[in-house]
Tab-separated table of C-alpha atoms in Angstrom:
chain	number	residue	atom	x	y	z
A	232	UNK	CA	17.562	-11.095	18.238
A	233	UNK	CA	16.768	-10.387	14.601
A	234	UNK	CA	17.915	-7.183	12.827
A	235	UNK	CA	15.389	-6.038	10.638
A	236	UNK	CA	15.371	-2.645	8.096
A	237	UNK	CA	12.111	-1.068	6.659
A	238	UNK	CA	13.323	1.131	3.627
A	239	UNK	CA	10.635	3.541	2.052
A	240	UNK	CA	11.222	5.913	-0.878
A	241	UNK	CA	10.470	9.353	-0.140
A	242	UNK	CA	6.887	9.942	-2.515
A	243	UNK	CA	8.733	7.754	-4.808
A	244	UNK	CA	6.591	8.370	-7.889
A	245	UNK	CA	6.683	12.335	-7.779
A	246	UNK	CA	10.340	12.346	-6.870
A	247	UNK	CA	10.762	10.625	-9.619
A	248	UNK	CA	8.857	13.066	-11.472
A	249	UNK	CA	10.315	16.010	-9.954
A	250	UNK	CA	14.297	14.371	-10.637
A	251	UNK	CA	13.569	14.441	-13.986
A	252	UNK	CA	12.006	17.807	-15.207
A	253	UNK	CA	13.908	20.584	-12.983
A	254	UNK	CA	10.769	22.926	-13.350
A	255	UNK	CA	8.793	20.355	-11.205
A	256	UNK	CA	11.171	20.518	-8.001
A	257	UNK	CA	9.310	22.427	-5.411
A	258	UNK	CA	5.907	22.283	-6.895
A	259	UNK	CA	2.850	20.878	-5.607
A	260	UNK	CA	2.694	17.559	-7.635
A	261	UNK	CA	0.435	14.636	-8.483
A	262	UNK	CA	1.149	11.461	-10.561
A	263	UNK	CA	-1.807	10.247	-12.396
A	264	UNK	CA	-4.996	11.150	-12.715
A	265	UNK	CA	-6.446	14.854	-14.067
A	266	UNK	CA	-8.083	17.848	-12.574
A	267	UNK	CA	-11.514	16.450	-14.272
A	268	UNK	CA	-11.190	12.935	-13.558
A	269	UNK	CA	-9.110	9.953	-12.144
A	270	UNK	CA	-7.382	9.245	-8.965
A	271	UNK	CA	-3.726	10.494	-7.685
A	272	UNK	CA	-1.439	7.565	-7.898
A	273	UNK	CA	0.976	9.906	-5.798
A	274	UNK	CA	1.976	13.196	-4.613
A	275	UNK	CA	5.012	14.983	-3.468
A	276	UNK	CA	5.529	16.510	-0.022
A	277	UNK	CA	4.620	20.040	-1.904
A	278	UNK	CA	1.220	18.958	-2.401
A	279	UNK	CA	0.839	16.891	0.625
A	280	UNK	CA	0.915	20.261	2.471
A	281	UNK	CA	-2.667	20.809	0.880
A	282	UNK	CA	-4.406	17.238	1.933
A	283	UNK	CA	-3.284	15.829	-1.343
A	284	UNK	CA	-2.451	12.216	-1.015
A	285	UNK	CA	-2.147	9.279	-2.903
A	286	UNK	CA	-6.160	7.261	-3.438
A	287	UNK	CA	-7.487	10.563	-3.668
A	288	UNK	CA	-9.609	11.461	-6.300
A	289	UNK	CA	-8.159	14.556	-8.698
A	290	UNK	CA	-11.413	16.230	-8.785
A	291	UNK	CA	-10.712	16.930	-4.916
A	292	UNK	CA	-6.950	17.234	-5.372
A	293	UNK	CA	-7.396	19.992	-7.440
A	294	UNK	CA	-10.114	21.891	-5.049
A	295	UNK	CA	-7.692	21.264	-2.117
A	296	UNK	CA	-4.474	22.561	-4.389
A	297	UNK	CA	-5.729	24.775	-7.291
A	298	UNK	CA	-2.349	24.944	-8.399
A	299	UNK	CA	-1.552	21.268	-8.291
A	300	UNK	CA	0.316	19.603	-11.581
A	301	UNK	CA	-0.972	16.454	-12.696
A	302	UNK	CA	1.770	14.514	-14.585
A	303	UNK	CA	1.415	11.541	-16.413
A	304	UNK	CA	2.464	7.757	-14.795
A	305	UNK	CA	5.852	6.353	-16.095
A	306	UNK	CA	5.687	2.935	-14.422
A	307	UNK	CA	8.454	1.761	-16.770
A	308	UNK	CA	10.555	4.606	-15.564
A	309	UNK	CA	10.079	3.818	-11.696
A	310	UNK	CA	10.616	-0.252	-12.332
A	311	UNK	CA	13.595	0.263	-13.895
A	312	UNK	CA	14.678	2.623	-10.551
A	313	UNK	CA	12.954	0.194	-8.389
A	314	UNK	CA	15.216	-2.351	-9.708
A	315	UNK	CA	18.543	-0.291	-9.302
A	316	UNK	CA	17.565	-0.006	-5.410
A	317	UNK	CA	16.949	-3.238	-4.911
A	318	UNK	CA	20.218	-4.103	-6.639
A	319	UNK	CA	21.660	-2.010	-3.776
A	320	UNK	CA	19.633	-3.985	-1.209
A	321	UNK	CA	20.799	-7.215	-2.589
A	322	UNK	CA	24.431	-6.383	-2.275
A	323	UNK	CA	23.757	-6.308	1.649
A	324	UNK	CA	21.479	-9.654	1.897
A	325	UNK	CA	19.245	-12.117	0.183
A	326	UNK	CA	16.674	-11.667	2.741
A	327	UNK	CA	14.887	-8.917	1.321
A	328	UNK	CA	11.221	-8.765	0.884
A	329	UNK	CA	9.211	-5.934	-1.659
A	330	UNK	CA	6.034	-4.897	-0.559
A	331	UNK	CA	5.608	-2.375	-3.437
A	332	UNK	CA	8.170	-0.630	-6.031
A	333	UNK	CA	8.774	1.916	-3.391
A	334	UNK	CA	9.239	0.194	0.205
A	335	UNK	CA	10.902	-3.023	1.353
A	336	UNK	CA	11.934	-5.499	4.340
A	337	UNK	CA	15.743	-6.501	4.755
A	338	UNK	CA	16.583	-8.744	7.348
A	339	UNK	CA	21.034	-8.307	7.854
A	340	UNK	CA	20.949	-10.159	10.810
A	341	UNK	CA	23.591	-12.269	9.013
A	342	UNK	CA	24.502	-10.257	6.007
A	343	UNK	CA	27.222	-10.232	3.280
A	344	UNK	CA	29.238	-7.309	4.623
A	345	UNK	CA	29.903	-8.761	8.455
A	346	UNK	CA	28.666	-5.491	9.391
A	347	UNK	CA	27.354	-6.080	13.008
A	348	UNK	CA	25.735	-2.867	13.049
A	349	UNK	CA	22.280	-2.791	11.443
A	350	UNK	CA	21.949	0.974	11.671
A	351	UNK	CA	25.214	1.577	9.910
A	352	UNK	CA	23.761	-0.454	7.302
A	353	UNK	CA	20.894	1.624	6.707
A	354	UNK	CA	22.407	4.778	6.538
A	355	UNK	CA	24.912	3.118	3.891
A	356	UNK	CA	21.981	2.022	2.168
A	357	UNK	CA	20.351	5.723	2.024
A	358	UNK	CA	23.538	7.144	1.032
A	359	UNK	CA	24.096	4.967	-2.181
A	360	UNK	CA	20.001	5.258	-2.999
A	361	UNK	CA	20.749	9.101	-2.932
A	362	UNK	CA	23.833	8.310	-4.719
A	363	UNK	CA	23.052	6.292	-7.709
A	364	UNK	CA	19.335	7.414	-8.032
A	365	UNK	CA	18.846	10.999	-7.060
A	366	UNK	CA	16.751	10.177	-4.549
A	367	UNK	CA	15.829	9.859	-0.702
A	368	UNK	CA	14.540	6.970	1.587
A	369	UNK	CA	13.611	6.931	4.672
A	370	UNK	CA	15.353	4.042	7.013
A	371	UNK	CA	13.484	1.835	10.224
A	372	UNK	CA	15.835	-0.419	12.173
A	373	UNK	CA	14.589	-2.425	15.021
A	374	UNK	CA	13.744	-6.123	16.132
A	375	UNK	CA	10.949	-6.924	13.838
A	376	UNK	CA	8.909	-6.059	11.193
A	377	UNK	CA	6.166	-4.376	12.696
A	378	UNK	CA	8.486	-1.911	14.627
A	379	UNK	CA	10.668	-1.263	11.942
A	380	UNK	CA	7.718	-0.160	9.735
A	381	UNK	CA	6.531	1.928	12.227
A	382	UNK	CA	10.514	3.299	12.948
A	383	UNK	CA	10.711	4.522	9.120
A	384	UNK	CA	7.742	6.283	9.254
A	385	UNK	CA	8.816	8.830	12.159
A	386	UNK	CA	10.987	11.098	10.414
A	387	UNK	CA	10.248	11.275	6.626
A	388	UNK	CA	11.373	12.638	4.540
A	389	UNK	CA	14.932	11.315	4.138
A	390	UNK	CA	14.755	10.138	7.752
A	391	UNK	CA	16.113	7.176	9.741
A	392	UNK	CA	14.980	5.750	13.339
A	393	UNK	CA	16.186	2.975	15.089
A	394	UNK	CA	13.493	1.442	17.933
A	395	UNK	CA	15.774	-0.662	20.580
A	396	UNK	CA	14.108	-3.176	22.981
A	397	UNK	CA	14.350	-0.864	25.692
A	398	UNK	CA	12.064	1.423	23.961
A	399	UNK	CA	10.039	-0.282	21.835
A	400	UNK	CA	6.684	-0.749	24.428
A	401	UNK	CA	6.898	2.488	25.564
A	402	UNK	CA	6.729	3.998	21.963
A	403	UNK	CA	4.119	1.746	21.198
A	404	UNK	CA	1.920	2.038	24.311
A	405	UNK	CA	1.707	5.950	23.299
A	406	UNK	CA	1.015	5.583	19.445
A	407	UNK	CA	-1.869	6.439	17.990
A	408	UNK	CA	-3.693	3.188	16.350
A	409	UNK	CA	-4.047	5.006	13.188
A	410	UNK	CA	-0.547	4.788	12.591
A	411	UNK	CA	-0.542	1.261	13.312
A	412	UNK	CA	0.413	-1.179	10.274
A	413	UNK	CA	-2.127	-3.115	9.224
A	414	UNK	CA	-5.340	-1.037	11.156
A	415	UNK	CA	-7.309	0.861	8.309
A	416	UNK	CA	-9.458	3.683	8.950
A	417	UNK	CA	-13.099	1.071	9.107
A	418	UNK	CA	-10.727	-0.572	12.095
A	419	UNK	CA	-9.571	1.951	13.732
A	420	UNK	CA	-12.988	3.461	13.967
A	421	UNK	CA	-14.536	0.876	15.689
A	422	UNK	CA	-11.342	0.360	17.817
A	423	UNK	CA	-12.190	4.038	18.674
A	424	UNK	CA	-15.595	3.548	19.747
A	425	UNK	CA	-14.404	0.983	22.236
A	426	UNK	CA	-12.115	3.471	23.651
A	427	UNK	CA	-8.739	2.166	22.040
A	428	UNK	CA	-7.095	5.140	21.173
A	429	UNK	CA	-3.795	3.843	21.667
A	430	UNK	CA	-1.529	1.158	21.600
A	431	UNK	CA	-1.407	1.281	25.884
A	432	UNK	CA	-5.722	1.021	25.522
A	433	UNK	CA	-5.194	-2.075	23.115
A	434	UNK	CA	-2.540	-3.628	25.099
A	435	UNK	CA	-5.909	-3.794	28.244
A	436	UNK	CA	-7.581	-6.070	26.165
A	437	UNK	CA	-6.741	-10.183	26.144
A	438	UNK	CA	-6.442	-11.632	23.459
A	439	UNK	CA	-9.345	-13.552	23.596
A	440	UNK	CA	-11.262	-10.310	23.972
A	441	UNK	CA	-10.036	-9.015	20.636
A	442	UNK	CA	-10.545	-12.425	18.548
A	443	UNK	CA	-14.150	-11.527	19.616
A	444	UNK	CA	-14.279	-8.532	18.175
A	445	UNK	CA	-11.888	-8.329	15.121
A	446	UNK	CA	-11.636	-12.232	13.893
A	447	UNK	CA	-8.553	-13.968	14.042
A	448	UNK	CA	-6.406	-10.659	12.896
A	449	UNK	CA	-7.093	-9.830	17.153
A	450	UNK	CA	-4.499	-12.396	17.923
A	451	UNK	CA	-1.969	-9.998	15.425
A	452	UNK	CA	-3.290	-6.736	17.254
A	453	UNK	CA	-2.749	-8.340	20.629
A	454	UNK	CA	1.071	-9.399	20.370
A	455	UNK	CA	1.811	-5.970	18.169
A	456	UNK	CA	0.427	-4.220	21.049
A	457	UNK	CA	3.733	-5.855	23.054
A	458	UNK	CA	5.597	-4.496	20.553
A	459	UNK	CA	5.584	-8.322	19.343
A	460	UNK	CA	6.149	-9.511	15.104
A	461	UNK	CA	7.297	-12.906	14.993
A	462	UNK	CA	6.410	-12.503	10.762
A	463	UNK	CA	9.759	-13.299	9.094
A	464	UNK	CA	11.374	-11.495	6.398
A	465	UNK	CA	9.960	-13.446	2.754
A	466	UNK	CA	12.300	-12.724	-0.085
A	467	UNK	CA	9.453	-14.967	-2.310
A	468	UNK	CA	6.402	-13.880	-1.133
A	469	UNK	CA	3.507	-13.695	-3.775
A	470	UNK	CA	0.297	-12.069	-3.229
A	471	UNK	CA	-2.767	-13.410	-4.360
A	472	UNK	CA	-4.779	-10.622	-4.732
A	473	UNK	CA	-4.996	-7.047	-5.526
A	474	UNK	CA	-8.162	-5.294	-4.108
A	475	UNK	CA	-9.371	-1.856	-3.008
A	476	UNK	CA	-12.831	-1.063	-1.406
A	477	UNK	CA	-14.682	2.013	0.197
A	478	UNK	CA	-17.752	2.377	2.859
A	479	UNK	CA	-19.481	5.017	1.698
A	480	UNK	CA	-21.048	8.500	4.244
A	481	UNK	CA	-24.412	7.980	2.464
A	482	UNK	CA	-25.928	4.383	0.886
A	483	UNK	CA	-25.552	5.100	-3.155
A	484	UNK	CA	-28.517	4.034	-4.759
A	485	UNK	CA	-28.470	5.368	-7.963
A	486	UNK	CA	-26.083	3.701	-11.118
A	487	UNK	CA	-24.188	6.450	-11.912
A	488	UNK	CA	-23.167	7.177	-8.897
A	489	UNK	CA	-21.813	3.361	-8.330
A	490	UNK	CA	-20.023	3.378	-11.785
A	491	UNK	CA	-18.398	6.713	-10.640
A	492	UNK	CA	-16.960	4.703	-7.596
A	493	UNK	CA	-15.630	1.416	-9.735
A	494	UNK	CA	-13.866	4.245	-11.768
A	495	UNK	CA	-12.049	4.993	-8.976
A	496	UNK	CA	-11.991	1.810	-7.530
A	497	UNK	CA	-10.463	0.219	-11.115
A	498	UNK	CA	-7.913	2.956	-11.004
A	499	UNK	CA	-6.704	2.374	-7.552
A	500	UNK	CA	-6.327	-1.512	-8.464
A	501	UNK	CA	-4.433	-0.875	-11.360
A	502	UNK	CA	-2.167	1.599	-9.865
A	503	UNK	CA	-1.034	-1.775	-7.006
A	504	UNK	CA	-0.814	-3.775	-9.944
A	505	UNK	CA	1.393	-1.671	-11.737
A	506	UNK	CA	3.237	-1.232	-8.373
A	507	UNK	CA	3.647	-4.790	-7.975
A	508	UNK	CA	4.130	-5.360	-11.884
A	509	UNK	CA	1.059	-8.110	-12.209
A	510	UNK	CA	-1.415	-8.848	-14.076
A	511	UNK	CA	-4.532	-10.748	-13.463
A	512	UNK	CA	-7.321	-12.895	-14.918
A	513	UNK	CA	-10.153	-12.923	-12.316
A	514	UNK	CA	-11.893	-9.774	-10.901
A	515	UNK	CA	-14.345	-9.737	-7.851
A	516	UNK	CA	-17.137	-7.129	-7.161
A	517	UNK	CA	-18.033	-6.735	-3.834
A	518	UNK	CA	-21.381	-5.773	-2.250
A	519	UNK	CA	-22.165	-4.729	1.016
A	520	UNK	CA	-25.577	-3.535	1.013
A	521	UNK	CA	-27.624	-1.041	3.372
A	522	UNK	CA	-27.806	-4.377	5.982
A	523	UNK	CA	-24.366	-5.354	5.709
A	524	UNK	CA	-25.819	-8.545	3.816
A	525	UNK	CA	-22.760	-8.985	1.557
A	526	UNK	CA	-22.141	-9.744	-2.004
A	527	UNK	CA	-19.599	-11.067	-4.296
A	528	UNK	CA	-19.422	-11.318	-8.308
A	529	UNK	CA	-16.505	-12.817	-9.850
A	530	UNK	CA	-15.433	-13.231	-14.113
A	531	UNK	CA	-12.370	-15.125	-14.865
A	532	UNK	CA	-10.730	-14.222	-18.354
A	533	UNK	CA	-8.597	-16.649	-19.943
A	534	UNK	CA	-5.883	-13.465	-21.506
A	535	UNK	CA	-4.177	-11.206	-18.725
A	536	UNK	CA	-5.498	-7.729	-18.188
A	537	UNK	CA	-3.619	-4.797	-16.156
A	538	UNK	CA	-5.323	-1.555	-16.858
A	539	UNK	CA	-7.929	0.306	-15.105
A	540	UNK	CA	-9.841	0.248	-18.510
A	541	UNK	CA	-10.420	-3.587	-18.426
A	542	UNK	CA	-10.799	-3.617	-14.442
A	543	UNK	CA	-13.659	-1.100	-14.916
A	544	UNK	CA	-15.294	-2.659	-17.709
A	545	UNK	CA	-15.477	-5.916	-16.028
A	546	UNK	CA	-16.422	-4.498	-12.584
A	547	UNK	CA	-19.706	-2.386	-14.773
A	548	UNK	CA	-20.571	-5.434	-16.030
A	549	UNK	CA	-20.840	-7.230	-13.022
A	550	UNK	CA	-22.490	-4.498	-11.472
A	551	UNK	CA	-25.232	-5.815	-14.182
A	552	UNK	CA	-24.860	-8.963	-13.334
A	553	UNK	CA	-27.492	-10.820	-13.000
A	554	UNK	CA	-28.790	-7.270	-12.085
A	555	UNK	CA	-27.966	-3.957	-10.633
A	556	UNK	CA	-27.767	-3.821	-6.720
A	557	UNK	CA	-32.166	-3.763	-6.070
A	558	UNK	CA	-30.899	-2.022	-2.303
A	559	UNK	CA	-29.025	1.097	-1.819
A	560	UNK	CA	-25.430	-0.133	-1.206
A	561	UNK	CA	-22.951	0.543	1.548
A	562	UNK	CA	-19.864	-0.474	0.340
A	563	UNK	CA	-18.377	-1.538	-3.376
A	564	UNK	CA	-15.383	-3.228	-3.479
A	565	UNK	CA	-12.851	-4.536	-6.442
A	566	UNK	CA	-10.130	-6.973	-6.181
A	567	UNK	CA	-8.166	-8.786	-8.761
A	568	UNK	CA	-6.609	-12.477	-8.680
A	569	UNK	CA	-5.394	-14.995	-11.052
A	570	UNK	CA	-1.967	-13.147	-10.524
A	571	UNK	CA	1.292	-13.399	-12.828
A	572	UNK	CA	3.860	-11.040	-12.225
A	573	UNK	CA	6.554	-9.577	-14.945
A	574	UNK	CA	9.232	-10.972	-13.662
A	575	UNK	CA	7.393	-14.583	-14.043
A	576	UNK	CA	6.730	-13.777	-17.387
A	577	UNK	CA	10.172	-12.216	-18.228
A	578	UNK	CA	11.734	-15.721	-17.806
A	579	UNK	CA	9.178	-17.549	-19.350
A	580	UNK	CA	9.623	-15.042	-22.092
A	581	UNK	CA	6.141	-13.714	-23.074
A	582	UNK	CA	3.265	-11.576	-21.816
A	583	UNK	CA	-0.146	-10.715	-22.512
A	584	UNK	CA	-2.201	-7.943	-22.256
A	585	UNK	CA	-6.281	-7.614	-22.590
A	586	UNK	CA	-7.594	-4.421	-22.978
A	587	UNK	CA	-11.417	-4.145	-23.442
């Protein structure tokens, strides 16, 4: 049986933040973004309180928390702290897989320590994160991935959970599916209107059953459902794409309100690139329109672009491209692909930037 560890930084971005200017700690914060415009990157636990959350856009931050502080992104500042925690990982195993700058997968089944105990582990871990950084994480320990994502979710901030075998269905039969990994809100919508509330009202369907309805992904939700991951931990695993998309309440129709969405849209891409430290070359517009007939516009650049700025002004112009959207639109979507990543680049000893 595998020992797996989830490790997620406590709103790693505004900790940050608040670590570094005293007057921040116990204020309602929000990295990136402004109260007239933007998107929050990430908030603290202060400004969670008032519905604030990271993908959000400011304008509505700021009407939820009319006291919120917007603070400026430092991306070099949390890659550089990134880097000293996964320093810390790597002195427990090589098995260690980065989803993000904030959260990782360590698998210490074997590890360099001899320590049997993956749970003692963990808490070693926390201890020298809070140690050398200033900071908290929050620990999952179980059998697999899935379950340890789920584990280091249940008591943040600064929390640890361990799921055991003997536990693990049970938990899962009574957990919500919105705190499933890997079921977004679109998902978990329609899983709700076929009265899967649960993991115990998944677990009724077949798997067959669930292909039919969700695509191959229903043979995932059917053995996660059993409290089953058989996904192993990737210490190189490279994403190909970056994207973010959003169905909208009411079909837009009108170009200023679909350039006020790619805004957002470019932001939230850049923010996962700068997360992941990548840059790109290709971006992809997606259309879904009024009929769910769907839509796709690509450019490929031959120079590297990371900003929001060049995502958006690609994205408009493919909005344009050959023409505006001639039916009022459901969804708009922007990914990014073509990836390099800094630490490619670092050894190869160069890196380019195109800002338009």
């Amino acid at each position: 049986m595998r020992k797996i560890i989830h490790i997620d930084m406590d709103a790693f971005f505004a900790s940050v933040e608040q670590r570094d200017n005293p007057e921040l700690r116990g204020k309602p914060v929000a990295v990136g973004g402004s109260k007239a415009r933007g998107v929050v990157a990430a908030a603290s636990y202060e400004a969670r309180k008032y519905g604030v959350h990271s993908a959000l856009a400011s304008k509505i931050a700021a009407q939820r928390c009319p006291h919120l502080i917007f603070v400026k992104s430092r991306f070099d500042v949390y890659s550089a702290v990134s880097r000293q925690i996964r320093e810390i990982f790597h002195s427990y195993t090589d098995l260690v897989e980065p989803l993000s700058l904030d959260e990782a997968y360590l698998d210490v089944t074997e590890n360099k320590i001899g320590m049997p105990s993956a749970s003692i582990i963990a808490r070693e871990i926390k201890q020298r994160i809070l140690e050398e950084t200033r900071l908290t994480a929050s620990a999952g320990v179980s059998y697999n991935k899935f379950l340890a994502k789920i584990a280091s979710d249940m008591n943040k901030p600064d929390g640890f959970t361990l799921i055991t075998p003997d536990m693990a269905e049970d938990l899962v039969a009574g957990l919500e599916i919105e705190k499933f990994h890997g079921i977004g809100k679109v998902t978990a919508a329609k899983m709700r209107s076929m009265g899967i509330l649960t993991g115990g009202d998944m677990k009724r369907f077949s798997e067959q059953e669930l292909v039919r309805h969700f695509g191959k992904v229903g043979r995932y939700y059917y053995r996660i459902a059993r409290a089953q991951d058989e996904r192993q931990v990737q210490p190189h695993r490279i994403r190909k794409s970056i994207g973010s998309e959003r169905t909208f309440d009411a079909d837009l129709t009108e170009e200023p309100d679909m350039l006020e969405r790619l805004q957002y849209l470019s932001e939230e891409v850049a923010q996962d690139m700068a997360r992941l430290q990548a840059s790109a070359k290709t971006v992809t517009l997606k259309i879904k329109y009024f009929d769910f007939t769907l839509n796709t516009r690509s450019k490929t650049y031959l120079s590297e672009f990371n900003s929001a700025s060049a995502i958006y002004t690609i994205a408009r112009e493919l909005l344009h491209t050959p023409n505006l959207p001639a039916y009022p639109v459901r969804l708009l979507g922007i990914s990014v692909s073509s990836l390099t990543y800094q630490h490619d680049k670092l050894q190869e000893g160069y890196q380019l930037t195109l800002e338009l």
